C-alpha atoms as a PDB file:
ATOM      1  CA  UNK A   1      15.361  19.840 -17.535  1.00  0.00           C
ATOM      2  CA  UNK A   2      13.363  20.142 -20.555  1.00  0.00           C
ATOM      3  CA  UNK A   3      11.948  16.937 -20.269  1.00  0.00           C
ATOM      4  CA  UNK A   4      11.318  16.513 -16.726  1.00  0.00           C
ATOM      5  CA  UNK A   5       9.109  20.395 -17.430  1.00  0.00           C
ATOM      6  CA  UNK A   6       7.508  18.926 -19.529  1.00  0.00           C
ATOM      7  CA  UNK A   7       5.773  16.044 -17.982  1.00  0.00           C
ATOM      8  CA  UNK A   8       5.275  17.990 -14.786  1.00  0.00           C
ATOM      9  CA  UNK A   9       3.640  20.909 -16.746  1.00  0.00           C
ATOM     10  CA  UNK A  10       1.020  18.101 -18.306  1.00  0.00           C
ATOM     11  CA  UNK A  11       0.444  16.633 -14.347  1.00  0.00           C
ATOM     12  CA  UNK A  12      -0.482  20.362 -14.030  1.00  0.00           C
ATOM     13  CA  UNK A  13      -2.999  20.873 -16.347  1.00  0.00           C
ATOM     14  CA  UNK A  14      -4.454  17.617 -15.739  1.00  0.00           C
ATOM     15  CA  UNK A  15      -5.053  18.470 -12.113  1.00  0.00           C
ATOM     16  CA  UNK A  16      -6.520  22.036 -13.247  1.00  0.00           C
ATOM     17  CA  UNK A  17      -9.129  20.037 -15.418  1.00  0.00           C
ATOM     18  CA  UNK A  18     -10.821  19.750 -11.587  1.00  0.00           C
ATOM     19  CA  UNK A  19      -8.844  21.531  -8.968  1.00  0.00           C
ATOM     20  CA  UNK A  20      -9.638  25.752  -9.373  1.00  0.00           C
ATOM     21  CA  UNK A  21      -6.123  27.711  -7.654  1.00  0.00           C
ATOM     22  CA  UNK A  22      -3.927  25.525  -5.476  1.00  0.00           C
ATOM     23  CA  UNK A  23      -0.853  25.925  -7.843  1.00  0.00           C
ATOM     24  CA  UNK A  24       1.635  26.165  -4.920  1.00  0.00           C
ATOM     25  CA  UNK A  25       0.206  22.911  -3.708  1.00  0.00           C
ATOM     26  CA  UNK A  26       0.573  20.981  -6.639  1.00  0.00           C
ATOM     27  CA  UNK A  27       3.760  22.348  -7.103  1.00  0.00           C
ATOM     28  CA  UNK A  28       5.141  21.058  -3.909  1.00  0.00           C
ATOM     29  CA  UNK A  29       3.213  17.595  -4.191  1.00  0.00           C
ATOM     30  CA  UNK A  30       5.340  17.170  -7.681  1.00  0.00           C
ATOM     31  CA  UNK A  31       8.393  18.400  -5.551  1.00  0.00           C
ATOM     32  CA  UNK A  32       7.732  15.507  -3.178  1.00  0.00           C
ATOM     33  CA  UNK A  33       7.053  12.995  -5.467  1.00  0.00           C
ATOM     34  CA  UNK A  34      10.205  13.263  -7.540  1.00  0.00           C
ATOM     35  CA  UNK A  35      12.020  13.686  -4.105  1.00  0.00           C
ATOM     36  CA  UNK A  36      10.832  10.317  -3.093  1.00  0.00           C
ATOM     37  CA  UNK A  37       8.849  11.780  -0.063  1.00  0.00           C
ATOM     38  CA  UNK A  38       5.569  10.945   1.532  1.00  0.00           C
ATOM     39  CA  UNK A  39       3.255  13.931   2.136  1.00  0.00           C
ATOM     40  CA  UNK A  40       1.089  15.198   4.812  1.00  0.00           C
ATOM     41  CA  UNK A  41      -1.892  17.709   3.967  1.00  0.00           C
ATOM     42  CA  UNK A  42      -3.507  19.151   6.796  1.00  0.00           C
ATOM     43  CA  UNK A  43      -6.576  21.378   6.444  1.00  0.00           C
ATOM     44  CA  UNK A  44     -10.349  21.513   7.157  1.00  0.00           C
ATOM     45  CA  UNK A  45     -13.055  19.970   5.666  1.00  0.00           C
ATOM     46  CA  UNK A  46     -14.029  20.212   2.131  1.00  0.00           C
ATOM     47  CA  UNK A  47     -10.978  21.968   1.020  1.00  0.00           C
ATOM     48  CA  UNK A  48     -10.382  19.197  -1.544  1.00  0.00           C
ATOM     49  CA  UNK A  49      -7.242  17.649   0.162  1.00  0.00           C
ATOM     50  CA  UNK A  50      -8.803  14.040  -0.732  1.00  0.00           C
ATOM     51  CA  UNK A  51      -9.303  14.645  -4.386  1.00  0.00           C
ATOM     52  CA  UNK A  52      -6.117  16.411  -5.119  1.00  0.00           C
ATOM     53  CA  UNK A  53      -4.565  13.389  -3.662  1.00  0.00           C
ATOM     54  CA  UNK A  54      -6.641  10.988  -5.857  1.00  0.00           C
ATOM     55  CA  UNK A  55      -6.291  13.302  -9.112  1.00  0.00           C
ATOM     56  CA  UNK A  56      -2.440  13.108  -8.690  1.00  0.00           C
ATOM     57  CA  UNK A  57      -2.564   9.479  -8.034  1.00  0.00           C
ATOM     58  CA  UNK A  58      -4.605   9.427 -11.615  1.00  0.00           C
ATOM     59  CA  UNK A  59      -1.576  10.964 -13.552  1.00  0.00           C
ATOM     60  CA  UNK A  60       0.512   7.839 -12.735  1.00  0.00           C
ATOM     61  CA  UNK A  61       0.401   4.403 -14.408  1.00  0.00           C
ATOM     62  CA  UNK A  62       1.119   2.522 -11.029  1.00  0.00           C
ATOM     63  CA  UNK A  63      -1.137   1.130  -8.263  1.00  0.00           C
ATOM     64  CA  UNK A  64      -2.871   2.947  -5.782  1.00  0.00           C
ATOM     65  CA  UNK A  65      -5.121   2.022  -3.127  1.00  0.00           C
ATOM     66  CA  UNK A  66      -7.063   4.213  -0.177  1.00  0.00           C
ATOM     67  CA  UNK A  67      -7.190   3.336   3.542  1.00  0.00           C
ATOM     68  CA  UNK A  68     -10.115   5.304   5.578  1.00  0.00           C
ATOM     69  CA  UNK A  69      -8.366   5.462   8.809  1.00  0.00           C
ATOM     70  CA  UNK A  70     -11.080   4.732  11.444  1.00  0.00           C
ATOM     71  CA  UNK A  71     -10.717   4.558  15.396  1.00  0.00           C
ATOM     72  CA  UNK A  72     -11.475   0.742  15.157  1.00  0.00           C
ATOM     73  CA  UNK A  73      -8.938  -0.314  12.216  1.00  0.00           C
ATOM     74  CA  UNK A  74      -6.006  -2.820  12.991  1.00  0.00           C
ATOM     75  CA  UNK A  75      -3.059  -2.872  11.824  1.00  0.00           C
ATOM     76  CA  UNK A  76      -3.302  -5.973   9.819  1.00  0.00           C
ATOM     77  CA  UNK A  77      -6.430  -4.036   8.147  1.00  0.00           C
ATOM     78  CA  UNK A  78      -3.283  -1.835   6.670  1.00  0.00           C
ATOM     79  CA  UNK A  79      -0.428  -4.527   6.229  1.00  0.00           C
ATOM     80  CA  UNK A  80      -2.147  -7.833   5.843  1.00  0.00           C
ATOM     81  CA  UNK A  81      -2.594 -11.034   7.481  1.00  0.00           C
ATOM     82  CA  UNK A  82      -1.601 -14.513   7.239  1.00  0.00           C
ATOM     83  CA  UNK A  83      -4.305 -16.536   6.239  1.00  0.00           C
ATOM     84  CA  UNK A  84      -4.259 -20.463   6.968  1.00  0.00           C
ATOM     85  CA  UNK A  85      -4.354 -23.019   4.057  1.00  0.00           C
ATOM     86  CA  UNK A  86      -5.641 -26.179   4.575  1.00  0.00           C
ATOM     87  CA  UNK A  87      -4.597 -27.534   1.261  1.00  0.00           C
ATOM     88  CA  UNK A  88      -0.813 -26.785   2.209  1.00  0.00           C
ATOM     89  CA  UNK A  89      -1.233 -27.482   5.642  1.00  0.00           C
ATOM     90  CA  UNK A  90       0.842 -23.693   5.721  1.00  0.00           C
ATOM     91  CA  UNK A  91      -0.182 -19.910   6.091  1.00  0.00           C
ATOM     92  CA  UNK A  92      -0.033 -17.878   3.525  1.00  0.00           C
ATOM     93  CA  UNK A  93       0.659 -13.911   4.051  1.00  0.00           C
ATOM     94  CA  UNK A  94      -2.125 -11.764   1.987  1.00  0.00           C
ATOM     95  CA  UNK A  95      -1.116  -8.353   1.352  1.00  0.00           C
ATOM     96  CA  UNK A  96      -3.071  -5.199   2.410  1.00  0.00           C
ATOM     97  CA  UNK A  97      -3.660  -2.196   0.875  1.00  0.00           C
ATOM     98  CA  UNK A  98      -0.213  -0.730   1.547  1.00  0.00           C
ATOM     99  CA  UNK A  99       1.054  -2.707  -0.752  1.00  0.00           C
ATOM    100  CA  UNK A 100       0.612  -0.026  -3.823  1.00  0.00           C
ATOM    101  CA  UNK A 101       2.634   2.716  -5.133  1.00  0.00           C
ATOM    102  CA  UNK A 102       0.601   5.876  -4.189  1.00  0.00           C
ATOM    103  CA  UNK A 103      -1.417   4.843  -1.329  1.00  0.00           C
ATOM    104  CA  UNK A 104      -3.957   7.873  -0.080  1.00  0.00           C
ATOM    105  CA  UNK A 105      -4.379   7.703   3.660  1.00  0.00           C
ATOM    106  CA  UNK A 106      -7.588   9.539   4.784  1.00  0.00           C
ATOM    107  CA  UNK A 107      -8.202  10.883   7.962  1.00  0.00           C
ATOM    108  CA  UNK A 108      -5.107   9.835   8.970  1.00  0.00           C
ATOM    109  CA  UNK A 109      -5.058  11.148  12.524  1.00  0.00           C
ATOM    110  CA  UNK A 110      -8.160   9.211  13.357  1.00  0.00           C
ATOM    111  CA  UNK A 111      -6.539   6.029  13.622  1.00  0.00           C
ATOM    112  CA  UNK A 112      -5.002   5.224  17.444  1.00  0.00           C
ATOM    113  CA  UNK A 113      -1.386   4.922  17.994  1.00  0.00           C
ATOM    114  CA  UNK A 114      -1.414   1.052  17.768  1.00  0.00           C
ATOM    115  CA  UNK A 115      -2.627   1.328  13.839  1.00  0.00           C
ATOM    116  CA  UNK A 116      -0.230   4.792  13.543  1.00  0.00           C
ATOM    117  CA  UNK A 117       2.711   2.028  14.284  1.00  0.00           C
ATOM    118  CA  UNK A 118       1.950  -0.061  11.904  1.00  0.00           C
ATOM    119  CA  UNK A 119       3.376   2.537   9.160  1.00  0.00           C
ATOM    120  CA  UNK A 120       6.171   3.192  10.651  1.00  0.00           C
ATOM    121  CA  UNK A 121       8.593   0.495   8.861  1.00  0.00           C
ATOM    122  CA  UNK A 122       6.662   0.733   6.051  1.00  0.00           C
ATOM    123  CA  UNK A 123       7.118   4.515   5.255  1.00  0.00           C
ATOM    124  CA  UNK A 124      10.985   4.326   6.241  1.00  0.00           C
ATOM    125  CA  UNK A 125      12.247   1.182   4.877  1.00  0.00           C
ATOM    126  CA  UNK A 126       9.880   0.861   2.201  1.00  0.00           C
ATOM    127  CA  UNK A 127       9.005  -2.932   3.660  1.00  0.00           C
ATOM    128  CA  UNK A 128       6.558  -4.944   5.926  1.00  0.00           C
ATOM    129  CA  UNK A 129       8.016  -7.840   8.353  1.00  0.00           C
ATOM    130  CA  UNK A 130       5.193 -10.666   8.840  1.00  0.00           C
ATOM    131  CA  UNK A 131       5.922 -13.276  10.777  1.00  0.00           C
ATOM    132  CA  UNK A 132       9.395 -12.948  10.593  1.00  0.00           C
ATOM    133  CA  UNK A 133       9.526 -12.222   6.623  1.00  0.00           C
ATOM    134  CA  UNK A 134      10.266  -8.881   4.885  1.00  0.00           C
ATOM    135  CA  UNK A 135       7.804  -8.102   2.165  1.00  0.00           C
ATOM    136  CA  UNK A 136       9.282  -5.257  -0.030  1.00  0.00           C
ATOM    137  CA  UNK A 137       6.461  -2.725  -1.079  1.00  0.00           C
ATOM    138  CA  UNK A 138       6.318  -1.465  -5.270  1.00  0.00           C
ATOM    139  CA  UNK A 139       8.313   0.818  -6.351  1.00  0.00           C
ATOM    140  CA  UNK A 140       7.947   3.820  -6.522  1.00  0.00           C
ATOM    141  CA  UNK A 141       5.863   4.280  -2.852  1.00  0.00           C
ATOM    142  CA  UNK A 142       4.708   7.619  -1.635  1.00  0.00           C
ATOM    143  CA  UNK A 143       2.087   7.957   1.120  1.00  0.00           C
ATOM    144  CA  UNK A 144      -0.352  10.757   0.611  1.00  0.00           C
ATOM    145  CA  UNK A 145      -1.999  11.432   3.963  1.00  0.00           C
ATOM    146  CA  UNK A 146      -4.843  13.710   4.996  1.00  0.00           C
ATOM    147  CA  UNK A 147      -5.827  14.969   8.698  1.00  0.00           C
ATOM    148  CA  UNK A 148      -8.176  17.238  10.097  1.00  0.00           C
ATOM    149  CA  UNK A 149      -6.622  20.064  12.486  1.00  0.00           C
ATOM    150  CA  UNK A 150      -6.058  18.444  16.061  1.00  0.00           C
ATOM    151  CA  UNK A 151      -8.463  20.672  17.503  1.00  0.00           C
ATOM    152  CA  UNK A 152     -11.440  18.767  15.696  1.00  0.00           C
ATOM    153  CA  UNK A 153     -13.768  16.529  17.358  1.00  0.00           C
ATOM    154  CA  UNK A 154     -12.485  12.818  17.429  1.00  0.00           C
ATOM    155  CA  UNK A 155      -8.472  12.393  16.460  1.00  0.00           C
ATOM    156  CA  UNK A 156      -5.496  11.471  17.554  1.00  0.00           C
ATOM    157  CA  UNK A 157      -2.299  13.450  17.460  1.00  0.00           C
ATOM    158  CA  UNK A 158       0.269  11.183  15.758  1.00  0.00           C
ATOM    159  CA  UNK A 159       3.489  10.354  17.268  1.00  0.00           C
ATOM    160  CA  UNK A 160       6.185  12.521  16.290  1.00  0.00           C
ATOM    161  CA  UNK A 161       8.412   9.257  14.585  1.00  0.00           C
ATOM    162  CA  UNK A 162       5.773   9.037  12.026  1.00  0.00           C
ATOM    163  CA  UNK A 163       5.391  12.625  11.444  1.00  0.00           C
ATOM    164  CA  UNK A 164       9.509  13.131  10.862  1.00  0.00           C
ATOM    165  CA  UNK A 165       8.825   9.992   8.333  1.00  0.00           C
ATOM    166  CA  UNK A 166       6.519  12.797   6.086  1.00  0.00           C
ATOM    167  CA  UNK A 167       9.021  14.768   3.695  1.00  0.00           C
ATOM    168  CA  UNK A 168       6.632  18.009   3.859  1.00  0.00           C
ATOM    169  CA  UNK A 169       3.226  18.682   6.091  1.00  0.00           C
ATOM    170  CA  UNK A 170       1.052  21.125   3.518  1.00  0.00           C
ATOM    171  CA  UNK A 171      -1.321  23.735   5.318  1.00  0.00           C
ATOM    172  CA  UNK A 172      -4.323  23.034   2.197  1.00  0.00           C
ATOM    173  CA  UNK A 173      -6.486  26.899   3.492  1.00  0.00           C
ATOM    174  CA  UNK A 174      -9.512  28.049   2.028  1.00  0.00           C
ATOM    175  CA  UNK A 175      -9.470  29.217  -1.466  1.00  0.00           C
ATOM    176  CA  UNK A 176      -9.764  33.256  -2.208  1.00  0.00           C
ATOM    177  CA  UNK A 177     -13.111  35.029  -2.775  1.00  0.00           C
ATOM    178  CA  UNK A 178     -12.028  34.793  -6.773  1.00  0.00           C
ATOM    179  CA  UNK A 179     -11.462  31.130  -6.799  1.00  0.00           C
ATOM    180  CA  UNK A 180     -14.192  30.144  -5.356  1.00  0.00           C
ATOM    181  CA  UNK A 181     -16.387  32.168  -7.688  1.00  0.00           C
ATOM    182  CA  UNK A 182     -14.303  29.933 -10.116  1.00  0.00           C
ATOM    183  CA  UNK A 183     -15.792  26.910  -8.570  1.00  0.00           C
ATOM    184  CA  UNK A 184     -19.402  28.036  -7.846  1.00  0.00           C
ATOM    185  CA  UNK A 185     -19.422  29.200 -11.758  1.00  0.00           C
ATOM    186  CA  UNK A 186     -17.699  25.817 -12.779  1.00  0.00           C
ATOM    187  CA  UNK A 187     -20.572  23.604 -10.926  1.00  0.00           C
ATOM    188  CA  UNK A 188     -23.669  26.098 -12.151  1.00  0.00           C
ATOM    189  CA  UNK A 189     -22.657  25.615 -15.922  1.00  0.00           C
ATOM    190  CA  UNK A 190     -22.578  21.723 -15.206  1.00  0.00           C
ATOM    191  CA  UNK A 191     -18.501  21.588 -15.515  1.00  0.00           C
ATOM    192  CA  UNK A 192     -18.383  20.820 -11.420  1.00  0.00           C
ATOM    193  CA  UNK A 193     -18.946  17.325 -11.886  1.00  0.00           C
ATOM    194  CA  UNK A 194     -15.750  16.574 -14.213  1.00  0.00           C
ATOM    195  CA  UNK A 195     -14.997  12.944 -13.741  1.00  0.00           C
ATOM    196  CA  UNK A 196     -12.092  11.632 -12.159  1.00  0.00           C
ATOM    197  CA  UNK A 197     -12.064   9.404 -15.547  1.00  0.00           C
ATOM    198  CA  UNK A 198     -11.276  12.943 -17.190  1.00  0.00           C
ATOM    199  CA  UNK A 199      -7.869  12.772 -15.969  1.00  0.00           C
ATOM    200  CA  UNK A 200      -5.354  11.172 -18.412  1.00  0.00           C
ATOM    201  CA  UNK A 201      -2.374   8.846 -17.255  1.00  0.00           C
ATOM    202  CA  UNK A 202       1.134  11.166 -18.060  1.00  0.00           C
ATOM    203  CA  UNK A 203       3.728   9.219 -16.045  1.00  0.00           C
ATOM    204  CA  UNK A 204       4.410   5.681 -16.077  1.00  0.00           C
ATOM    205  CA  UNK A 205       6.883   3.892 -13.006  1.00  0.00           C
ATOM    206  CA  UNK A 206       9.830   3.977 -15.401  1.00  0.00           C
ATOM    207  CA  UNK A 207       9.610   7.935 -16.009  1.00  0.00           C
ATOM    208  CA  UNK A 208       8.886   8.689 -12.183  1.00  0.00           C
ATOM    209  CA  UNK A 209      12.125   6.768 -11.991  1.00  0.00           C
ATOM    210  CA  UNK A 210      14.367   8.342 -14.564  1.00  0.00           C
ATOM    211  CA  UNK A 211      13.171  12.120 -13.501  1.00  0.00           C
ATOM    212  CA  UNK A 212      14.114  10.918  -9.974  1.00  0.00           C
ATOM    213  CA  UNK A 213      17.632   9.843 -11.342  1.00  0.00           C
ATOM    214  CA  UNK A 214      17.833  13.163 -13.420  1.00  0.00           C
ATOM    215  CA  UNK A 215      17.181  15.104  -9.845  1.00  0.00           C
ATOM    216  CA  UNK A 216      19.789  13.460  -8.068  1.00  0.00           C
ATOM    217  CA  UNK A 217      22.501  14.539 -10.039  1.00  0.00           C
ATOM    218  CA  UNK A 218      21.173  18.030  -9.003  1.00  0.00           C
ATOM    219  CA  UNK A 219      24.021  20.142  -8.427  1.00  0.00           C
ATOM    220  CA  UNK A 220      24.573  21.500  -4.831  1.00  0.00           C
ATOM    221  CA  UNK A 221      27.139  24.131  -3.721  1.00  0.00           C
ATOM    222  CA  UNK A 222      29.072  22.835  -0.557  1.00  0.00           C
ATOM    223  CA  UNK A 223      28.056  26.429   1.025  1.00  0.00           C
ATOM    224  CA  UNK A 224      24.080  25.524   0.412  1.00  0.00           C
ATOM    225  CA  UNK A 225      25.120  22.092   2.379  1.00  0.00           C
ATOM    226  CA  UNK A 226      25.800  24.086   5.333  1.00  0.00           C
ATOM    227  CA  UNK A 227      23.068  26.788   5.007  1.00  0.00           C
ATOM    228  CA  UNK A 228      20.931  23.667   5.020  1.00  0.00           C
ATOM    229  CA  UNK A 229      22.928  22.164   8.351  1.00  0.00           C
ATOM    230  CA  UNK A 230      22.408  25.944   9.740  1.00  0.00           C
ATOM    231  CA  UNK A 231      18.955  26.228   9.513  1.00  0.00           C
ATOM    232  CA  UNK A 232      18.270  22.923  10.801  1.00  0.00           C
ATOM    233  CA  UNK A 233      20.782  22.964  13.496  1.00  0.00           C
ATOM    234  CA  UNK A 234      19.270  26.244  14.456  1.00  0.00           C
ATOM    235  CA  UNK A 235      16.099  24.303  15.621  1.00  0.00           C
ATOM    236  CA  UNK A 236      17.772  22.950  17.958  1.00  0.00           C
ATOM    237  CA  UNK A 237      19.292  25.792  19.979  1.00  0.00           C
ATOM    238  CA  UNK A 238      16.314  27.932  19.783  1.00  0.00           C
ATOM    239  CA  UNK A 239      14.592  29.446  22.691  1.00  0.00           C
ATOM    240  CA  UNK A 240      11.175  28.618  21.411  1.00  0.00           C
ATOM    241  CA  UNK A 241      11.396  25.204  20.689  1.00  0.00           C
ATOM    242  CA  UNK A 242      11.688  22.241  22.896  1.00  0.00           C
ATOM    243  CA  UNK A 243      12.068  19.496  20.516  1.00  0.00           C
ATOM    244  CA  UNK A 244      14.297  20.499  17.487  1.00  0.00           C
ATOM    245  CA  UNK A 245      14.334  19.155  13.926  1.00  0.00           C
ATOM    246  CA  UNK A 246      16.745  15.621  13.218  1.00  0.00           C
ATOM    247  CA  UNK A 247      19.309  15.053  10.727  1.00  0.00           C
ATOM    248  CA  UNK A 248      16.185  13.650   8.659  1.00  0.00           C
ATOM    249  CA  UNK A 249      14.686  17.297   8.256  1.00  0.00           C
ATOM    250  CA  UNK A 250      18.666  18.280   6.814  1.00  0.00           C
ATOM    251  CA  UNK A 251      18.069  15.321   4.482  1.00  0.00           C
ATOM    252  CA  UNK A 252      14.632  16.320   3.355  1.00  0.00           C
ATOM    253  CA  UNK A 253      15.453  19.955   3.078  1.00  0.00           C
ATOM    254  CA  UNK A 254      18.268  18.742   0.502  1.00  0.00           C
ATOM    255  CA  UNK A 255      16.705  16.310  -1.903  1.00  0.00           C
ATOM    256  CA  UNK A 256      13.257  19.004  -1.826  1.00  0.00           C
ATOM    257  CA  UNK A 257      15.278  21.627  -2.786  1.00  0.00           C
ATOM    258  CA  UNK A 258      16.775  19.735  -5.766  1.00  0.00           C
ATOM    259  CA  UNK A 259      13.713  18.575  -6.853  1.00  0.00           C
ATOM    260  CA  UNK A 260      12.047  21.940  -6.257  1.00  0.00           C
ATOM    261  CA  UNK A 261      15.067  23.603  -8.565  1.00  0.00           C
ATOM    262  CA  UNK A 262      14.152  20.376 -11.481  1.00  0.00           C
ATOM    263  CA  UNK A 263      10.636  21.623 -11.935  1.00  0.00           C
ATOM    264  CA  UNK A 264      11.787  25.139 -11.900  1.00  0.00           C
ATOM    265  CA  UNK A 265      13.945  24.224 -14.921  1.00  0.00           C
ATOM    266  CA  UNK A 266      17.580  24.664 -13.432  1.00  0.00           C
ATOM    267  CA  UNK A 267      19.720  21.590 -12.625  1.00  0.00           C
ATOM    268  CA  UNK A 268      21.537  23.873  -9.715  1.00  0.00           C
ATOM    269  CA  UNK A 269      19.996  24.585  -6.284  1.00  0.00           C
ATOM    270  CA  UNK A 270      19.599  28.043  -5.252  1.00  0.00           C
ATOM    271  CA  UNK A 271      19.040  29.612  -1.729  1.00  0.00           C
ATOM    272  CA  UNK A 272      15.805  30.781  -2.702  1.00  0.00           C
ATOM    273  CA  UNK A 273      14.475  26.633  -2.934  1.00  0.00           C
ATOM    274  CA  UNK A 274      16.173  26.035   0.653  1.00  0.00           C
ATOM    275  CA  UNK A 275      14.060  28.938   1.925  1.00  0.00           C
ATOM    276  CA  UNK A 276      10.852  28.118   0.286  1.00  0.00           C
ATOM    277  CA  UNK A 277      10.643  24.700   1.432  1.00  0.00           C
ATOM    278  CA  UNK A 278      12.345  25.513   5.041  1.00  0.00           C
ATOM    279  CA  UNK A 279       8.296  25.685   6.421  1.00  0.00           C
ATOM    280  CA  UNK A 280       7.089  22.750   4.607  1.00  0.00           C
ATOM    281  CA  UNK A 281       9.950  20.606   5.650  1.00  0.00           C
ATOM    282  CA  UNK A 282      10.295  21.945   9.298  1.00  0.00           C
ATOM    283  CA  UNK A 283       6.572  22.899  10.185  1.00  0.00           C
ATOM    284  CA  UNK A 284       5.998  18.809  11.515  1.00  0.00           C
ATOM    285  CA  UNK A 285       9.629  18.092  13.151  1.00  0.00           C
ATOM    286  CA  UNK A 286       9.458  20.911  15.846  1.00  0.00           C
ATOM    287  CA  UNK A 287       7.022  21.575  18.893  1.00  0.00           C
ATOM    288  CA  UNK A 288       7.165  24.739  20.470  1.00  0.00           C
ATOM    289  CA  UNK A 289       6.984  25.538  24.113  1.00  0.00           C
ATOM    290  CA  UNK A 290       4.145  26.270  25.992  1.00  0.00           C
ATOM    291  CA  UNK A 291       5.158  29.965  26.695  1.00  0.00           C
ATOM    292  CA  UNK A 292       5.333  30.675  22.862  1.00  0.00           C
ATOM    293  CA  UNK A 293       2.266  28.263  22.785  1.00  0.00           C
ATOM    294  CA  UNK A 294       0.397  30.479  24.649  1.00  0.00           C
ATOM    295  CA  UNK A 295       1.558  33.670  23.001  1.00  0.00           C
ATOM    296  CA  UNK A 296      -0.028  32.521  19.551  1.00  0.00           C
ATOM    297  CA  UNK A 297       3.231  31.823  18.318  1.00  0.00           C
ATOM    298  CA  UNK A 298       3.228  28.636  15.230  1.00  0.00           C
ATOM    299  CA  UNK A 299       6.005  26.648  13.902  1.00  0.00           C
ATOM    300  CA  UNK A 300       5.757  28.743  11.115  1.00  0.00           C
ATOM    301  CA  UNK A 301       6.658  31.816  12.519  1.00  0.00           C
ATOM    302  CA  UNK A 302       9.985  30.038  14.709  1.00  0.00           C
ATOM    303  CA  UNK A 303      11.052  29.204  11.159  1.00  0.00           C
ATOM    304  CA  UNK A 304      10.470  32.506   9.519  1.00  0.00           C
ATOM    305  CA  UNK A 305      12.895  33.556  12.534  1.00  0.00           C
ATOM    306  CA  UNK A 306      15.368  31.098  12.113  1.00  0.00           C
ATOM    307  CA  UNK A 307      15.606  31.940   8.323  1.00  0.00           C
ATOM    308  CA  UNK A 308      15.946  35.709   9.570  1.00  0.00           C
ATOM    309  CA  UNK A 309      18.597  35.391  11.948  1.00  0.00           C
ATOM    310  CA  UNK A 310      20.956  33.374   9.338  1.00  0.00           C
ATOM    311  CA  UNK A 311      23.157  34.529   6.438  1.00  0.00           C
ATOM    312  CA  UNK A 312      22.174  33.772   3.355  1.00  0.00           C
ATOM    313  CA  UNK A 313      24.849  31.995   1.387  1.00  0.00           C
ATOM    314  CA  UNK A 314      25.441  33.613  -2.577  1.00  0.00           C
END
């Protein structure tokens, strides 16, 4: 565990060289990334959801590409096309921009359903089928996506079988009064404009892979496997919830909370990392009914009930 601290301590600083606060942030998108999981962060405008993206992306010696989603983008503007050549008298597929390890989606839900489909295959099976050929993506692949609330002028809601396909949704808020003093002072002494460039490389494909081999072997006590069924299978039967959380949530729950327990230095799981990543994990997967809808309720709250009403394994 020593080693794995290690390198996610130096992604940490790295990121702090720009990002002021947001610890529990990058502490769950390092959670996700040795869990194998793509990421959705979800906040307002100009809460630096784009850069910590990019800055993470910079701490990793792998490719990495951006897509601007746009209402007018295509699906082969993600994927690629096949492109005709006349010397071979044959077409010849050209990858698109998926094609990288960490690709950075922004704006996400401003892209219409036909372009939203496109990922779909992608982000599950790791692959793209053109023209009746699978093209297998690099490895490692983790999407980072950003949206706007649904409320704002101009997007899309995405389809819920893309949104299960995200390992965690992250509410990014505003920062406290304190941290933002932290950035106003950073920019009026001239430190505001640190360049991405400032950002060193710590993790190359090969460690991402080994620390994701050293997580796996996570141990898990049976009764955490079916706190982790119970809390998920809980969705399901609730009163204020008409679409529950799938077997995928159970699965995502499971490999976050062994990842969560790596970076925490431990090489057991603990009910403690089940509950802290119960919201991330679950906050996408459900939709609430109108009635609770309408009494302010959030998917955050139905899971803070959920995690109320069950027994907590020790």
């Amino acid at each position: 565990m020593s080693h794995l601290s290690r390198h996610a301590e130096a992604i940490r600083q790295e990121l702090g060289k720009v990002i002021v606060g947001q610890q529990s942030l990058a502490e769950l998108l390092l959670t996700a990334l040795l869990a194998d999981g793509h990421v959705l962060l979800e906040g307002v405008p100009g809460v630096a959801k784009t850069l910590t993206a990019k800055l993470l992306a910079r701490t990793l010696d792998v490719p990495f590409s951006r897509l601007q989603f746009t209402p007018d983008l295509m699906p082969s503007d993600v994927l690629g096309t096949s492109v005709f050549q006349p010397n071979k008298a044959d077409f010849e597929f050209r990858p698109g921009p998926i094609f990288a390890s960490i690709v950075l989606i922004d704006e996400i839900n401003r892209a219409p359903a036909k372009t939203q489909s496109a990922l779909f295959e992608v982000m599950e099976e790791r692959q793209v089928t053109q023209d009746g050929t699978r093209y297998t993506v690099p490895e490692p692949f983790v999407v980072l996506a950003t949206q706007n609330p649904i409320e704002q002028e101009g997007t899309y809601r995405l389809p819920e079988a893309q949104l299960d396909r995200f390992l965690f949704k992250l509410n990014v808020g505003y920062p406290t009064v304190e941290e933002e003093i932290g950035i106003l002072q950073g920019h009026h002494a001239g430190f505001g404009g640190t360049p991405l460039e400032a950002v060193r490389t710590v993790l190359t494909a090969n460690d991402l892979r080994g620390l994701r081999e050293q997580v796996r072997r996570q141990h898990v006590e049976p009764k955490l496997l079916e706190y982790i069924a119970r809390i998920v299978g809980q969705t399901r039967a609730h009163k204020g919830l008409y679409l529950g959380a799938s077997p995928r949530a159970s699965l995502a729950l499971l490999n976050g909370a062994k990842a969560l327990a790596a970076l925490r230095g431990r090489d057991f799981v603990t009910p403690e990392d089940i509950h802290y990543l119960a919201a991330p994990v679950l906050r996408h997967r459900i939709q609430l009914t109108p009635e609770r809808e309408m009494e302010g309720s959030t998917a955050d709250d139905i899971v803070k009930q959920i995690l109320q009403q069950i027994e907590v394994p020790r």
